[in-house]
Amino acid sequence: MYASMVKKKFGCGAVCRPVTGLAAVATLLVGLSVVYAAGAIAFRRADYVADASPIAVAHGDLDGDGALDLAVANNDSATVSLLWGNGDGTFLDSASPVETGLAPAAVAVGDVNGDARPDVVTADESGDTLSVLVNDGGRTFVPIQGAATGAAPAALVLGRFDGDAVLDAATADNFANTVSVLRGTGDGTFTALQTVPVGSEPVGLAAADLDKDGKLDLVVTNSSGGTDAIGSISVLKGVADGHFEAQPEIPMPASCAAQTCVPVAVAVADFNADETPDLVVANEEGDSVTVFLGQGALQFQAHGSYSVGGFPESVVAGDFDGDGKPDVATSSNFDDKVVLLFGVGDGSLTTALDEVVGPSPYGLTAADFNKDGRLDVACANLEDGTVSVLRNAPAVTSCVGDCNGDAAVTVNELVLMVNIALESAPVSTCTAGDADSDGAIQITEIVGAVNNALGECPAA
């Protein structure tokens, strides 16, 4: 299977003095909220246990508590691990993986049976099937009969392809050189609708309305497609009743002839602000990503390629730095990193940022896990059975009042500083509140912390 090609590196410390003027400070705590602005960013990592060889990850509010959760496809154990979000960017392991078909290679979240609860669907590369895990409420998921796909499905998307209210599915079938389109029946099952030939060894798949006609289209990365077998892109135009029409294959740039790019993943965003969707493709053996700018009428032109870490396996696009321009994150399988490139706004990418994650990172998803208005990243680490969550926060040098080091000052931290000033808590519980390191919290330090809470921590 395709996954086998991937690397497997198998009391106070000092006197606390009371201060005056605390009543005035207390009035500032009422209704206080933190506002973030664009600027330098950093990520704070935490790892969570999944199962054997986690290869893909998707997000959604699976238990209906208002916090995003994670569904992780575990390739070697034929399971999905569910990680329950706490709403602050941390997660709780369910400790009870749910069985799927053989070797799930991709995972998606969506309500496939119309009960208003998100379900989990996997594409199983050794079973040549979809597995459907129906959300039964109470954090319980029940496997039901899935549907046959083409040989070795390596990627999966859900979408309303035929225009009704029921989610449909599509898979990129690596051994069959096809995309399988499956119609949702509304009860959680799927039936075969169409098999569309694409390029050689398709691996990546994305769904978006590329030509803005109100119908979802599909874009596929063919890892050995094209006349020189250096890879290609297939675009499938969405037409009536959930069917698709294949467009001419889009070649990789000429530079790929020397680099052997091997495109393996694709994401859609408007990188040059012309209101036409563009593509970004992760090139596994080229250690790069390539941006293809949309020309309209489902035409795309290579704009530039940009170096990332070794063997990028997945790519996601989103505004990670808050400047209104889409950025790119990739998983660097050989370097054990997530690498970010920042969008300039003209289709170009710049300024790589590397974040170390677990060994052999593979699948990615991006969302605001802690509701602070910033995109975070979750990465499935194929080798050690973990998921790394990278929580996005402003890069700071020092921030008065940031007691827990998350690059923000909250009401609770301001209250803690007031309590320290009143000698009801030790300075050691918020050393960041003691800006001058004199062993006490003073009124000027509390005012500084309030200013940081009303604005943001100073960027590095």
Short mmCIF file of C-alpha atoms in Angstrom, two decimals:
data_model
loop_
_atom_site.label_atom_id
_atom_site.label_comp_id
_atom_site.label_asym_id
_atom_site.label_seq_id
_atom_site.Cartn_x
_atom_site.Cartn_y
_atom_site.Cartn_z
CA MET A 1 0.00 0.00 0.00
CA TYR A 2 1.07 3.61 -0.47
CA ALA A 3 1.62 4.12 3.25
CA SER A 4 4.37 1.51 3.15
CA MET A 5 6.43 3.90 1.01
CA VAL A 6 6.68 6.34 3.89
CA LYS A 7 9.66 6.46 6.24
CA LYS A 8 9.07 4.68 9.58
CA LYS A 9 11.97 5.63 11.89
CA PHE A 10 10.66 3.29 14.09
CA GLY A 11 3.93 29.38 49.81
CA CYS A 12 5.81 32.69 48.54
CA GLY A 13 9.48 32.39 47.82
CA ALA A 14 9.74 35.99 49.05
CA VAL A 15 7.62 38.46 51.01
CA CYS A 16 4.41 39.42 49.16
CA ARG A 17 3.61 43.06 49.78
CA PRO A 18 0.05 44.44 49.58
CA VAL A 19 -0.59 47.32 47.19
CA THR A 20 -3.10 50.10 46.93
CA GLY A 21 -5.45 51.03 44.13
CA LEU A 22 -6.69 47.48 43.53
CA ALA A 23 -10.34 48.48 43.45
CA ALA A 24 -9.73 50.57 40.34
CA VAL A 25 -7.98 47.64 38.71
CA ALA A 26 -10.83 45.30 39.62
CA THR A 27 -13.30 47.43 37.66
CA LEU A 28 -11.22 46.78 34.53
CA LEU A 29 -11.70 43.02 34.89
CA VAL A 30 -15.44 43.15 34.21
CA GLY A 31 -16.23 42.12 30.64
CA LEU A 32 -12.58 42.00 29.65
CA SER A 33 -11.76 40.04 26.51
CA VAL A 34 -8.50 39.49 24.67
CA VAL A 35 -8.19 40.86 21.13
CA TYR A 36 -5.53 39.43 18.83
CA ALA A 37 -3.89 41.25 15.94
CA ALA A 38 -1.76 40.10 13.06
CA GLY A 39 1.91 39.62 13.82
CA ALA A 40 4.70 37.20 14.63
CA ILE A 41 3.50 33.79 15.74
CA ALA A 42 4.78 30.78 17.60
CA PHE A 43 3.30 27.39 18.34
CA ARG A 44 3.05 25.47 21.59
CA ARG A 45 3.09 21.70 21.19
CA ALA A 46 1.32 18.94 23.09
CA ASP A 47 1.21 15.26 22.07
CA TYR A 48 -1.69 12.85 22.53
CA VAL A 49 -1.80 9.07 22.23
CA ALA A 50 -3.67 7.53 19.29
CA ASP A 51 -3.16 3.94 18.02
CA ALA A 52 -0.75 2.14 15.69
CA SER A 53 0.47 4.27 12.75
CA PRO A 54 -1.86 7.29 12.80
CA ILE A 55 -1.85 8.51 9.21
CA ALA A 56 -4.69 11.03 8.92
CA VAL A 57 -6.63 13.38 11.18
CA ALA A 58 -9.86 15.37 10.85
CA HIS A 59 -11.71 17.71 13.20
CA GLY A 60 -15.31 18.41 14.20
CA ASP A 61 -17.50 18.84 17.26
CA LEU A 62 -18.20 15.14 17.59
CA ASP A 63 -19.87 15.23 21.02
CA GLY A 64 -21.83 18.46 20.61
CA ASP A 65 -20.23 20.30 23.54
CA GLY A 66 -19.08 23.29 21.49
CA ALA A 67 -15.41 22.24 21.47
CA LEU A 68 -13.67 20.75 18.44
CA ASP A 69 -12.60 17.13 18.69
CA LEU A 70 -10.19 15.03 16.58
CA ALA A 71 -10.76 11.79 14.66
CA VAL A 72 -7.51 9.97 13.86
CA ALA A 73 -7.20 7.16 11.30
CA ASN A 74 -4.70 4.53 12.46
CA ASN A 75 -3.33 2.68 9.44
CA ASP A 76 -1.77 -0.39 11.08
CA SER A 77 -4.38 -1.00 13.76
CA ALA A 78 -7.45 -0.53 11.50
CA THR A 79 -9.05 1.87 13.98
CA VAL A 80 -10.07 5.47 14.52
CA SER A 81 -8.98 7.17 17.74
CA LEU A 82 -11.22 9.90 19.10
CA LEU A 83 -9.63 12.78 21.01
CA TRP A 84 -12.15 14.93 22.89
CA GLY A 85 -11.44 18.65 22.85
CA ASN A 86 -11.64 20.61 26.09
CA GLY A 87 -12.14 23.92 24.28
CA ASP A 88 -8.79 25.35 25.41
CA GLY A 89 -6.63 23.60 22.83
CA THR A 90 -6.07 20.48 24.93
CA PHE A 91 -7.57 17.06 24.29
CA LEU A 92 -8.64 13.96 26.22
CA ASP A 93 -7.94 10.50 24.76
CA SER A 94 -11.12 8.42 24.50
CA ALA A 95 -8.97 5.30 25.21
CA SER A 96 -11.41 3.28 23.07
CA PRO A 97 -10.48 3.27 19.38
CA VAL A 98 -13.29 2.32 17.00
CA GLU A 99 -12.70 -0.41 14.43
CA THR A 100 -12.66 0.37 10.71
CA GLY A 101 -11.80 -1.57 7.56
CA LEU A 102 -8.27 -2.65 6.76
CA ALA A 103 -5.59 0.05 6.73
CA PRO A 104 -7.57 3.31 6.87
CA ALA A 105 -5.55 5.89 4.94
CA ALA A 106 -7.86 8.93 5.11
CA VAL A 107 -10.57 10.23 7.41
CA ALA A 108 -13.35 12.82 7.13
CA VAL A 109 -16.03 14.16 9.48
CA GLY A 110 -19.60 15.00 8.47
CA ASP A 111 -23.24 14.23 9.16
CA VAL A 112 -23.90 11.42 6.70
CA ASN A 113 -27.24 10.22 8.09
CA GLY A 114 -29.09 13.49 8.67
CA ASP A 115 -29.41 13.33 12.46
CA ALA A 116 -27.46 16.58 13.05
CA ARG A 117 -24.56 14.69 14.67
CA PRO A 118 -21.18 14.52 12.89
CA ASP A 119 -20.17 11.03 11.84
CA VAL A 120 -16.72 9.71 10.89
CA VAL A 121 -15.84 8.14 7.53
CA THR A 122 -12.56 6.49 6.55
CA ALA A 123 -11.11 5.30 3.23
CA ASP A 124 -9.49 1.92 3.81
CA GLU A 125 -6.60 1.30 1.43
CA SER A 126 -6.26 -2.46 2.00
CA GLY A 127 -10.00 -3.08 2.19
CA ASP A 128 -10.91 -0.98 -0.88
CA THR A 129 -13.89 0.36 1.06
CA LEU A 130 -15.37 3.25 2.96
CA SER A 131 -15.95 2.64 6.66
CA VAL A 132 -18.75 4.64 8.27
CA LEU A 133 -18.78 5.25 12.02
CA VAL A 134 -22.21 6.57 12.94
CA ASN A 135 -22.41 9.01 15.83
CA ASP A 136 -24.83 7.47 18.32
CA GLY A 137 -24.50 10.30 20.85
CA GLY A 138 -22.83 10.13 24.23
CA ARG A 139 -19.41 9.89 22.57
CA THR A 140 -20.38 6.51 21.07
CA PHE A 141 -19.70 5.60 17.44
CA VAL A 142 -21.16 2.52 15.76
CA PRO A 143 -19.55 1.00 12.64
CA ILE A 144 -22.02 0.23 9.83
CA GLN A 145 -21.66 -1.27 6.36
CA GLY A 146 -19.63 1.01 4.13
CA ALA A 147 -19.25 0.86 0.36
CA ALA A 148 -16.73 -0.41 -2.17
CA THR A 149 -14.23 2.01 -3.73
CA GLY A 150 -11.53 1.57 -6.34
CA ALA A 151 -8.32 -0.23 -5.42
CA ALA A 152 -6.30 1.29 -2.55
CA PRO A 153 -8.17 4.54 -1.78
CA ALA A 154 -5.54 6.98 -0.51
CA ALA A 155 -7.63 10.13 -0.05
CA LEU A 156 -11.23 10.99 0.82
CA VAL A 157 -13.52 14.01 0.69
CA LEU A 158 -17.17 14.52 1.64
CA GLY A 159 -19.44 17.01 -0.11
CA ARG A 160 -22.91 17.57 -1.53
CA PHE A 161 -22.00 16.69 -5.09
CA ASP A 162 -25.54 16.18 -6.41
CA GLY A 163 -27.04 19.28 -4.79
CA ASP A 164 -29.31 17.57 -2.28
CA ALA A 165 -29.01 17.81 1.51
CA VAL A 166 -27.15 14.49 1.85
CA LEU A 167 -23.36 14.27 1.94
CA ASP A 168 -21.68 12.26 -0.80
CA ALA A 169 -18.11 10.92 -0.89
CA ALA A 170 -15.20 10.68 -3.30
CA THR A 171 -11.93 8.77 -3.03
CA ALA A 172 -8.64 8.88 -4.94
CA ASP A 173 -7.90 5.24 -5.79
CA ASN A 174 -4.12 4.83 -5.90
CA PHE A 175 -3.92 1.39 -7.54
CA ALA A 176 -6.85 1.89 -9.94
CA ASN A 177 -5.92 5.34 -11.30
CA THR A 178 -9.49 6.47 -10.70
CA VAL A 179 -11.66 8.62 -8.50
CA SER A 180 -14.67 6.82 -7.06
CA VAL A 181 -17.77 8.97 -6.56
CA LEU A 182 -20.25 7.57 -4.03
CA ARG A 183 -23.73 8.94 -3.45
CA GLY A 184 -24.95 9.27 0.12
CA THR A 185 -28.30 7.58 0.70
CA GLY A 186 -29.17 9.58 3.81
CA ASP A 187 -28.98 6.69 6.28
CA GLY A 188 -25.20 6.67 6.57
CA THR A 189 -24.55 4.29 3.69
CA PHE A 190 -23.22 5.05 0.21
CA THR A 191 -23.82 3.64 -3.25
CA ALA A 192 -21.53 3.73 -6.27
CA LEU A 193 -22.36 6.62 -8.62
CA GLN A 194 -19.40 7.08 -10.96
CA THR A 195 -15.80 5.99 -11.53
CA VAL A 196 -13.68 8.66 -13.21
CA PRO A 197 -10.28 7.83 -14.76
CA VAL A 198 -7.50 10.22 -13.70
CA GLY A 199 -3.71 10.22 -13.93
CA SER A 200 -1.31 7.60 -12.66
CA GLU A 201 -1.25 6.74 -8.94
CA PRO A 202 -3.61 9.40 -7.54
CA VAL A 203 -2.87 10.17 -3.91
CA GLY A 204 -4.31 13.59 -2.96
CA LEU A 205 -7.85 14.92 -3.31
CA ALA A 206 -9.68 18.17 -2.55
CA ALA A 207 -13.20 19.43 -3.25
CA ALA A 208 -14.07 23.06 -4.00
CA ASP A 209 -16.16 25.11 -6.41
CA LEU A 210 -13.22 25.94 -8.65
CA ASP A 211 -15.20 27.58 -11.47
CA LYS A 212 -17.79 29.28 -9.22
CA ASP A 213 -20.80 27.70 -10.93
CA GLY A 214 -22.36 26.55 -7.67
CA LYS A 215 -21.21 22.93 -8.04
CA LEU A 216 -18.31 21.28 -6.26
CA ASP A 217 -15.37 20.25 -8.42
CA LEU A 218 -12.56 17.84 -7.54
CA VAL A 219 -8.79 18.26 -7.89
CA VAL A 220 -6.49 15.24 -7.75
CA THR A 221 -2.72 14.87 -7.40
CA ASN A 222 -1.37 12.03 -9.54
CA SER A 223 1.94 11.05 -7.99
CA SER A 224 3.40 9.54 -11.16
CA GLY A 225 1.10 11.08 -13.76
CA GLY A 226 2.03 13.01 -16.87
CA THR A 227 3.98 12.05 -19.95
CA ASP A 228 7.30 11.94 -18.07
CA ALA A 229 5.81 10.27 -14.98
CA ILE A 230 6.93 13.20 -12.80
CA GLY A 231 3.42 13.84 -11.56
CA SER A 232 0.36 15.75 -12.70
CA ILE A 233 -2.90 17.25 -11.52
CA SER A 234 -6.37 16.19 -12.63
CA VAL A 235 -9.36 18.52 -12.34
CA LEU A 236 -12.83 17.00 -12.43
CA LYS A 237 -15.64 19.43 -13.20
CA GLY A 238 -18.81 18.92 -11.22
CA VAL A 239 -21.82 18.60 -13.54
CA ALA A 240 -25.44 17.51 -13.15
CA ASP A 241 -26.61 14.94 -10.60
CA GLY A 242 -23.29 14.50 -8.82
CA HIS A 243 -21.29 13.41 -11.86
CA PHE A 244 -17.89 14.77 -12.87
CA GLU A 245 -16.13 15.41 -16.17
CA ALA A 246 -12.37 15.02 -16.37
CA GLN A 247 -10.42 17.98 -17.74
CA PRO A 248 -7.00 17.72 -19.45
CA GLU A 249 -4.22 16.78 -17.03
CA ILE A 250 -2.21 19.72 -15.73
CA PRO A 251 1.55 19.03 -15.89
CA MET A 252 3.93 19.77 -13.08
CA PRO A 253 6.47 22.56 -13.77
CA ALA A 254 9.53 21.74 -15.87
CA SER A 255 11.75 21.89 -12.76
CA CYS A 256 10.11 18.66 -11.59
CA ALA A 257 11.93 16.75 -14.33
CA ALA A 258 15.13 17.10 -12.32
CA GLN A 259 13.57 17.01 -8.86
CA THR A 260 11.09 14.15 -9.42
CA CYS A 261 8.45 16.11 -7.53
CA VAL A 262 5.87 13.37 -6.82
CA PRO A 263 2.80 15.49 -5.96
CA VAL A 264 0.94 13.81 -3.10
CA ALA A 265 -1.44 16.33 -1.54
CA VAL A 266 -3.38 19.44 -2.57
CA ALA A 267 -5.24 22.32 -0.92
CA VAL A 268 -7.33 25.15 -2.36
CA ALA A 269 -7.14 28.86 -1.47
CA ASP A 270 -7.04 32.27 -3.18
CA PHE A 271 -3.33 33.07 -2.91
CA ASN A 272 -3.30 36.19 -5.11
CA ALA A 273 -6.56 37.84 -4.01
CA ASP A 274 -8.18 37.78 -7.44
CA GLU A 275 -11.28 35.90 -6.20
CA THR A 276 -10.34 32.87 -8.30
CA PRO A 277 -9.38 29.67 -6.42
CA ASP A 278 -5.72 28.63 -6.62
CA LEU A 279 -4.00 25.36 -5.72
CA VAL A 280 -1.02 24.44 -3.57
CA VAL A 281 0.51 21.00 -4.05
CA ALA A 282 2.91 19.15 -1.74
CA ASN A 283 5.75 17.47 -3.67
CA GLU A 284 6.94 14.48 -1.69
CA GLU A 285 10.30 13.80 -3.32
CA GLY A 286 10.86 17.43 -4.33
CA ASP A 287 10.75 18.55 -0.67
CA SER A 288 8.68 21.47 -1.86
CA VAL A 289 5.23 22.89 -2.52
CA THR A 290 4.08 24.35 -5.82
CA VAL A 291 1.45 27.08 -6.15
CA PHE A 292 -0.81 26.91 -9.22
CA LEU A 293 -2.73 30.12 -9.86
CA GLY A 294 -6.26 29.81 -11.18
CA GLN A 295 -6.77 31.33 -14.61
CA GLY A 296 -10.52 30.78 -14.71
CA ALA A 297 -12.45 28.09 -16.62
CA LEU A 298 -10.69 25.38 -14.55
CA GLN A 299 -7.28 26.36 -15.93
CA PHE A 300 -4.26 26.57 -13.60
CA GLN A 301 -0.70 27.76 -14.17
CA ALA A 302 2.36 26.97 -12.06
CA HIS A 303 3.46 30.16 -10.30
CA GLY A 304 6.34 29.04 -8.12
CA SER A 305 7.78 26.24 -6.03
CA TYR A 306 9.02 26.69 -2.46
CA SER A 307 11.23 24.51 -0.29
CA VAL A 308 9.82 22.87 2.80
CA GLY A 309 11.07 19.99 4.92
CA GLY A 310 12.00 16.52 3.70
CA PHE A 311 9.15 14.43 2.22
CA PRO A 312 6.09 16.64 2.76
CA GLU A 313 3.07 14.32 2.88
CA SER A 314 0.14 16.66 3.57
CA VAL A 315 -0.70 20.30 2.99
CA VAL A 316 -3.32 22.66 4.43
CA ALA A 317 -3.99 26.31 3.64
CA GLY A 318 -5.24 28.98 6.03
CA ASP A 319 -4.45 32.38 7.53
CA PHE A 320 -2.13 31.37 10.34
CA ASP A 321 -0.58 34.80 11.02
CA GLY A 322 -3.79 36.84 10.93
CA ASP A 323 -2.83 39.17 8.07
CA GLY A 324 -5.75 38.25 5.83
CA LYS A 325 -3.61 36.28 3.36
CA PRO A 326 -3.68 32.46 3.12
CA ASP A 327 -0.59 30.64 4.35
CA VAL A 328 0.48 27.01 3.94
CA ALA A 329 1.40 24.26 6.41
CA THR A 330 2.99 20.95 5.43
CA SER A 331 4.04 17.82 7.31
CA SER A 332 7.72 17.01 6.80
CA ASN A 333 7.83 13.23 7.17
CA PHE A 334 11.63 12.86 7.07
CA ASP A 335 12.40 15.89 9.26
CA ASP A 336 9.73 15.36 11.96
CA LYS A 337 8.46 18.90 11.49
CA VAL A 338 5.47 20.91 10.43
CA VAL A 339 6.72 23.65 8.10
CA LEU A 340 4.76 26.85 7.49
CA LEU A 341 5.11 29.23 4.55
CA PHE A 342 3.43 32.62 4.72
CA GLY A 343 1.42 34.10 1.89
CA VAL A 344 2.56 37.42 0.42
CA GLY A 345 -0.76 38.11 -1.31
CA ASP A 346 0.43 37.90 -4.93
CA GLY A 347 0.55 34.11 -5.13
CA SER A 348 4.03 33.86 -3.64
CA LEU A 349 5.03 32.24 -0.34
CA THR A 350 7.87 33.24 1.96
CA THR A 351 9.46 32.96 5.42
CA ALA A 352 9.40 29.34 6.45
CA LEU A 353 8.67 28.51 10.09
CA ASP A 354 9.59 25.03 11.35
CA GLU A 355 7.85 23.38 14.29
CA VAL A 356 9.10 20.06 15.65
CA VAL A 357 6.39 17.40 16.07
CA GLY A 358 6.37 13.65 16.68
CA PRO A 359 8.26 11.18 14.47
CA SER A 360 7.13 10.69 10.84
CA PRO A 361 4.35 13.30 10.68
CA TYR A 362 1.80 12.61 7.97
CA GLY A 363 -1.80 13.87 7.95
CA LEU A 364 -2.69 17.43 8.95
CA THR A 365 -5.77 19.41 9.87
CA ALA A 366 -6.08 23.07 10.87
CA ALA A 367 -8.76 24.74 13.00
CA ASP A 368 -9.13 27.10 15.98
CA PHE A 369 -9.05 24.54 18.79
CA ASN A 370 -8.98 27.03 21.68
CA LYS A 371 -11.35 29.71 20.32
CA ASP A 372 -8.79 32.52 20.35
CA GLY A 373 -9.29 33.46 16.71
CA ARG A 374 -6.04 31.83 15.55
CA LEU A 375 -5.66 28.71 13.42
CA ASP A 376 -4.01 25.81 15.21
CA VAL A 377 -2.64 22.61 13.66
CA ALA A 378 -3.02 18.91 14.48
CA CYS A 379 -0.61 16.39 12.96
CA ALA A 380 -0.81 12.57 12.90
CA ASN A 381 2.62 11.07 13.62
CA LEU A 382 2.91 7.76 11.79
CA GLU A 383 5.80 6.22 13.73
CA ASP A 384 5.05 6.65 17.42
CA GLY A 385 1.24 6.46 17.54
CA THR A 386 0.67 10.05 18.58
CA VAL A 387 -0.97 13.26 17.42
CA SER A 388 0.88 16.55 17.89
CA VAL A 389 -1.32 19.60 18.47
CA LEU A 390 0.36 22.92 17.74
CA ARG A 391 -1.48 25.76 19.42
CA ASN A 392 -0.97 29.07 17.63
CA ALA A 393 -0.06 32.06 19.79
CA PRO A 394 1.77 35.35 19.34
CA ALA A 395 5.53 35.11 19.59
CA VAL A 396 6.57 37.05 22.69
CA THR A 397 9.74 37.98 24.49
CA SER A 398 8.07 38.59 27.85
CA CYS A 399 4.52 39.40 28.77
CA VAL A 400 3.54 40.77 32.15
CA GLY A 401 0.60 38.79 33.50
CA ASP A 402 0.95 35.77 31.19
CA CYS A 403 1.04 33.33 34.09
CA ASN A 404 0.67 30.12 32.04
CA GLY A 405 2.89 31.07 29.11
CA ASP A 406 0.22 30.95 26.41
CA ALA A 407 1.07 34.43 25.05
CA ALA A 408 -2.18 35.95 26.30
CA VAL A 409 -3.42 37.54 29.52
CA THR A 410 -6.86 36.47 30.72
CA VAL A 411 -9.24 37.69 33.40
CA ASN A 412 -8.30 34.71 35.59
CA GLU A 413 -4.63 35.66 35.41
CA LEU A 414 -5.41 39.26 36.36
CA VAL A 415 -7.45 38.03 39.33
CA LEU A 416 -4.52 35.82 40.34
CA MET A 417 -2.18 38.82 40.24
CA VAL A 418 -4.57 40.78 42.44
CA ASN A 419 -4.70 37.87 44.90
CA ILE A 420 -0.90 37.75 44.99
CA ALA A 421 -0.83 41.48 45.69
CA LEU A 422 -3.27 40.93 48.57
CA GLU A 423 -1.00 38.16 49.94
CA SER A 424 -3.59 35.44 49.38
CA ALA A 425 -1.45 33.65 46.78
CA PRO A 426 2.33 33.22 46.37
CA VAL A 427 4.27 35.01 43.63
CA SER A 428 5.42 31.60 42.40
CA THR A 429 1.92 31.00 41.00
CA CYS A 430 2.47 33.81 38.48
CA THR A 431 6.11 34.69 38.10
CA ALA A 432 5.26 36.51 34.84
CA GLY A 433 3.28 39.00 36.91
CA ASP A 434 6.39 40.03 38.82
CA ALA A 435 7.97 42.02 35.97
CA ASP A 436 10.82 43.43 38.04
CA SER A 437 11.49 40.15 39.89
CA ASP A 438 11.35 41.81 43.29
CA GLY A 439 9.18 39.07 44.82
CA ALA A 440 5.98 41.13 44.83
CA ILE A 441 3.10 42.20 42.57
CA GLN A 442 2.68 45.96 42.44
CA ILE A 443 -0.04 48.19 41.00
CA THR A 444 2.12 49.21 38.03
CA GLU A 445 2.61 45.54 37.13
CA ILE A 446 -1.13 44.85 37.32
CA VAL A 447 -1.82 47.86 35.08
CA GLY A 448 0.76 46.53 32.61
CA ALA A 449 -0.95 43.14 32.63
CA VAL A 450 -4.36 44.80 32.05
CA ASN A 451 -2.91 46.61 29.03
CA ASN A 452 -1.61 43.31 27.67
CA ALA A 453 -5.05 41.74 28.18
CA LEU A 454 -6.83 44.59 26.42
CA GLY A 455 -4.40 44.44 23.50
CA GLU A 456 -2.01 41.56 23.09
CA CYS A 457 1.34 40.37 24.39
CA PRO A 458 4.24 42.15 22.71
CA ALA A 459 5.56 40.34 19.63
CA ALA A 460 9.08 39.04 19.57
#
